[in-house]
PDB file of C-alpha atoms in Angstrom:
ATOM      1  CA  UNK A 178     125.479 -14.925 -19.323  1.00 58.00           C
ATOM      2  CA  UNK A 179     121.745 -14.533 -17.628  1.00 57.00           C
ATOM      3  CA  UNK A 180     119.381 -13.934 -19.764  1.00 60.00           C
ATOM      4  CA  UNK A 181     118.228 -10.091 -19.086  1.00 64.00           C
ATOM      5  CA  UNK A 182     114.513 -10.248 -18.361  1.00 71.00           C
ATOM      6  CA  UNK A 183     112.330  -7.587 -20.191  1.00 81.00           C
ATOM      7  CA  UNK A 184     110.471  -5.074 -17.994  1.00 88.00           C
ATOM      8  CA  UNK A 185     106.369  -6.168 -17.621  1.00 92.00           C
ATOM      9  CA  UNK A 186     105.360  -2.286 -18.307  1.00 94.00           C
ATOM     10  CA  UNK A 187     107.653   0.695 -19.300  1.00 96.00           C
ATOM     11  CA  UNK A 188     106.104   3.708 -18.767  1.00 97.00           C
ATOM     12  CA  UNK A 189     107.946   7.222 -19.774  1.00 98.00           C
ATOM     13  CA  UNK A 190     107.594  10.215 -17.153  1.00 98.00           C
ATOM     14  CA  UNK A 191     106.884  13.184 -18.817  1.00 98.00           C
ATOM     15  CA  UNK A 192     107.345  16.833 -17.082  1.00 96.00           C
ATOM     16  CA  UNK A 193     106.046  19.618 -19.422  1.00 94.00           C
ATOM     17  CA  UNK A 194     105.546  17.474 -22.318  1.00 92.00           C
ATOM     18  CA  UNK A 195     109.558  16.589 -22.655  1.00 97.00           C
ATOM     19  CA  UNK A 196     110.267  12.957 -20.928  1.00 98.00           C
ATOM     20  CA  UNK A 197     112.213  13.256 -17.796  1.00 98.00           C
ATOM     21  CA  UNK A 198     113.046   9.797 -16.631  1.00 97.00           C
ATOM     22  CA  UNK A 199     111.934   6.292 -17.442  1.00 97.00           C
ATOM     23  CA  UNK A 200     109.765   3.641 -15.211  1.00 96.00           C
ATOM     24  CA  UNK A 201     109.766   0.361 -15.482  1.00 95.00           C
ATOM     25  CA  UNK A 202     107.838  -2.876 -13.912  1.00 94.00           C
ATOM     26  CA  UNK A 203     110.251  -5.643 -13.932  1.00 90.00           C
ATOM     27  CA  UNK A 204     107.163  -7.696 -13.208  1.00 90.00           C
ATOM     28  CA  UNK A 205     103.143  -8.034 -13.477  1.00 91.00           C
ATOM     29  CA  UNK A 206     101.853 -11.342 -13.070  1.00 88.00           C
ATOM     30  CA  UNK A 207      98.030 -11.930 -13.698  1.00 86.00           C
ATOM     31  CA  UNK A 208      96.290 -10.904 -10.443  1.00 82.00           C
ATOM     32  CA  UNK A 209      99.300  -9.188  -9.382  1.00 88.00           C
ATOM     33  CA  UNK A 210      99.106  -5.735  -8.402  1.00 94.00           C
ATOM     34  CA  UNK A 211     101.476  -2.846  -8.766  1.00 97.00           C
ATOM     35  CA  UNK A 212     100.402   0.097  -6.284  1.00 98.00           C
ATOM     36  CA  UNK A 213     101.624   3.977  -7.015  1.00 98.00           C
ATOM     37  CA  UNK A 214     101.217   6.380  -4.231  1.00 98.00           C
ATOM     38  CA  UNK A 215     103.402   8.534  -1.610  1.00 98.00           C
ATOM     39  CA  UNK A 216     103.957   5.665   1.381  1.00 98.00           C
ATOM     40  CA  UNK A 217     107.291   4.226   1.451  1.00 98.00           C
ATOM     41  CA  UNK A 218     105.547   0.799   0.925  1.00 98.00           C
ATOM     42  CA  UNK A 219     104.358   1.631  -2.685  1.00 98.00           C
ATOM     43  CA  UNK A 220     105.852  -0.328  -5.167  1.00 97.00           C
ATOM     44  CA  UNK A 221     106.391   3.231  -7.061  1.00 97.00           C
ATOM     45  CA  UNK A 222     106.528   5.901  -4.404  1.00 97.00           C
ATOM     46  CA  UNK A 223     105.262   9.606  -6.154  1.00 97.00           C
ATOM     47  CA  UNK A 224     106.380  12.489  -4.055  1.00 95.00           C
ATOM     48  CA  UNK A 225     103.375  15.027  -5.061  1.00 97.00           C
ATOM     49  CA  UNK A 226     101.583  16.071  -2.462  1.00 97.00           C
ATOM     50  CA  UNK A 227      98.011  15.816  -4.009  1.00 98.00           C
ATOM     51  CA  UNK A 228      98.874  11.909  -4.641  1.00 98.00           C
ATOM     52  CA  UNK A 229      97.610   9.260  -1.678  1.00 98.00           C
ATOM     53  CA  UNK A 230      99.408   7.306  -0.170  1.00 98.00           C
ATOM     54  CA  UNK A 231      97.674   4.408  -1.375  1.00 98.00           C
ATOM     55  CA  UNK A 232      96.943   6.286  -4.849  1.00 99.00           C
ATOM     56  CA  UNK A 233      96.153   3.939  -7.576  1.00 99.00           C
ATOM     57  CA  UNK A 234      96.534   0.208  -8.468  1.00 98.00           C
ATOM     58  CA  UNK A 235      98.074  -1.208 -11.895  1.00 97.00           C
ATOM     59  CA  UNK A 236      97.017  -4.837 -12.361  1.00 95.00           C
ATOM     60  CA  UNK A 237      96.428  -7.371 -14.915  1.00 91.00           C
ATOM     61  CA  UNK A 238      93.859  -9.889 -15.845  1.00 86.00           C
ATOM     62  CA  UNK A 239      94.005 -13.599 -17.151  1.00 83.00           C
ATOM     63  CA  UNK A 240      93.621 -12.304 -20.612  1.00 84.00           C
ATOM     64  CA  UNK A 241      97.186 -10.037 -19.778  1.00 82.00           C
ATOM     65  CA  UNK A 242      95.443  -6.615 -20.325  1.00 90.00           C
ATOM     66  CA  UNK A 243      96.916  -4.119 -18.407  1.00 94.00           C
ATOM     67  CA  UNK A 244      94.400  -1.682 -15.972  1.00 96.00           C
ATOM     68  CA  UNK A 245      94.716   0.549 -13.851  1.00 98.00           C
ATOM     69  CA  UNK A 246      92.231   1.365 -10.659  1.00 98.00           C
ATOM     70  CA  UNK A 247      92.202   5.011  -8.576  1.00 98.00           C
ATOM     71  CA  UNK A 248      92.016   3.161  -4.841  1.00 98.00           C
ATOM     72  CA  UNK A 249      89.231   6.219  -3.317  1.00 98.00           C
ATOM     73  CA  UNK A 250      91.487   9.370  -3.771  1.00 98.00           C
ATOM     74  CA  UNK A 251      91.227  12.917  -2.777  1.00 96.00           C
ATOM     75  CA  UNK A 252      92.429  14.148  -5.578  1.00 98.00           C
ATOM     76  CA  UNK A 253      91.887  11.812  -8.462  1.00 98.00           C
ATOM     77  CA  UNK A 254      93.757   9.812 -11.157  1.00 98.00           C
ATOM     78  CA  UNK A 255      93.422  10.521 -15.479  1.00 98.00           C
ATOM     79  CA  UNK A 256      94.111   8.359 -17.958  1.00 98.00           C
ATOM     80  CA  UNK A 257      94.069   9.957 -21.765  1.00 98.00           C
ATOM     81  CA  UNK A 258      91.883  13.424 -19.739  1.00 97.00           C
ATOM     82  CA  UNK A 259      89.644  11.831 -18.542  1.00 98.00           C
ATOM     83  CA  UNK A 260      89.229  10.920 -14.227  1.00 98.00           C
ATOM     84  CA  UNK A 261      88.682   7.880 -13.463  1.00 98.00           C
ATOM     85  CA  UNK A 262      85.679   6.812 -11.151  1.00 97.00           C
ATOM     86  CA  UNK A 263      87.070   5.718  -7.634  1.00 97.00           C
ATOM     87  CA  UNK A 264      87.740   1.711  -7.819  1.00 96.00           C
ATOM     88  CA  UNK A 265      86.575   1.177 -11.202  1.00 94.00           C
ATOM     89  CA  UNK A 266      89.362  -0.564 -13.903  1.00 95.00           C
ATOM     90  CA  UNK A 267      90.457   1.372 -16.625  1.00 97.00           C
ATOM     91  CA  UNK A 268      92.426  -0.341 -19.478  1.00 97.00           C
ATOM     92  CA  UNK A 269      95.522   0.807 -20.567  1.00 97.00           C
ATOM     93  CA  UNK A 270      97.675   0.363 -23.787  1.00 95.00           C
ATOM     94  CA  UNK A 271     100.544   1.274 -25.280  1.00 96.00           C
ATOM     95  CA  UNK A 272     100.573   4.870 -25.497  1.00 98.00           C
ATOM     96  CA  UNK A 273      97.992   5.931 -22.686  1.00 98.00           C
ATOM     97  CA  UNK A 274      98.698   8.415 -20.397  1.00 98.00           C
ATOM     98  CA  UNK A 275      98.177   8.674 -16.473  1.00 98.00           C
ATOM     99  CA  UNK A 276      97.993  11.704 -14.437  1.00 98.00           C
ATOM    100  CA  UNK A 277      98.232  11.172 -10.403  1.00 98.00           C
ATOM    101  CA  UNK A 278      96.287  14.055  -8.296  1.00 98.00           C
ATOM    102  CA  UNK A 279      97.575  17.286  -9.465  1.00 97.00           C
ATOM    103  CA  UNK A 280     101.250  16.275  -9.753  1.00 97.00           C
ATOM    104  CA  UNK A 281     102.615  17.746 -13.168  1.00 96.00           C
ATOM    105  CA  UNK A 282     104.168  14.823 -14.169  1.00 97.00           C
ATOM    106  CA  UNK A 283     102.183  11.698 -16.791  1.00 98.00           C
ATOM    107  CA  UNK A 284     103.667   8.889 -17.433  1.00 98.00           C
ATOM    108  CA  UNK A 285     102.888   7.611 -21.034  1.00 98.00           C
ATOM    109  CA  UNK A 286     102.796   3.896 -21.075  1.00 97.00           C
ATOM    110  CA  UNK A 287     105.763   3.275 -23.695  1.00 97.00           C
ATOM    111  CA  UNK A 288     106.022  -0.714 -23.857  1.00 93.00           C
ATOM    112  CA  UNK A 289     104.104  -3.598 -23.033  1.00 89.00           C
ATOM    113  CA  UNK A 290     105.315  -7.277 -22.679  1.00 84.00           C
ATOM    114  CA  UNK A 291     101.977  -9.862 -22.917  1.00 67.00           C
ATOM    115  CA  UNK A 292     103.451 -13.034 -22.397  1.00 53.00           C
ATOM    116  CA  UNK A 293     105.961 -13.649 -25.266  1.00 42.00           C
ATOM    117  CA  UNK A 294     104.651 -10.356 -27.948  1.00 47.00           C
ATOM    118  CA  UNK A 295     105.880  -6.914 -27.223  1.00 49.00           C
ATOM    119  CA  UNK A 296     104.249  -4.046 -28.357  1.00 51.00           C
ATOM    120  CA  UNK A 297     106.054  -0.543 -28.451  1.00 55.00           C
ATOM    121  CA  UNK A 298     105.149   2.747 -29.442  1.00 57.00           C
ATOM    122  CA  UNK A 299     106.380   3.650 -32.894  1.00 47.00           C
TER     123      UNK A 299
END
């Protein structure tokens, strides 16, 4: 049998606080990048209409940290309340949470695979 690979990220999508579906990044390679936004060529398309279409960028460094960039929005990105400042990195970890525009929804980063550990929220 083929070995089932483990998702790179798994974030949990939350919808008035209860989690209403899971997401998960088969694959983030150092320098690779993971873009959210509304265009049909995101690699995870958000249907809000306050999110860009080019919204914001997940990535990872050498080091296998995880961040995450708002690419210029209208209407911003939030990780843990706070906005981010247009194309500046923000870290995430297990357990962060990311707001696109005004869309209702987070998504809680649940799981993390850095190379061979695997950290999960307990």
């Amino acid at each position: 049998a083929a070995e089932v690979e483990e998702p790179a990220v798994v974030m949990e999508v939350l919808k008035d606080g209860k989690v209403v579906s899971k997401l998960e990044i088969q694959e983030l390679k150092p320098n690779q990048r993971c873009i959210f936004g509304r265009a049909p060529t995101c690699d995870v398309v958000l249907e809000h209409l306050s999110i860009s279409r080019q919204h914001a960028q997940l990535s990872r460094d050498d080091t296998g940290s995880l961040s995450l960039t708002d690419l210029n929005t209208s209407h911003g990105t939030n990780v843990n309340d706070a906005w981010l400042r247009p194309s500046t990195a923000k870290q995430l970890g297990v357990g962060s949470v990311v707001k696109f525009g005004a869309s209702t929804r987070s998504y809680r980063v649940a799981a993390l695979k850095e190379g061979s550990k695997r950290q999960r929220v307990s």
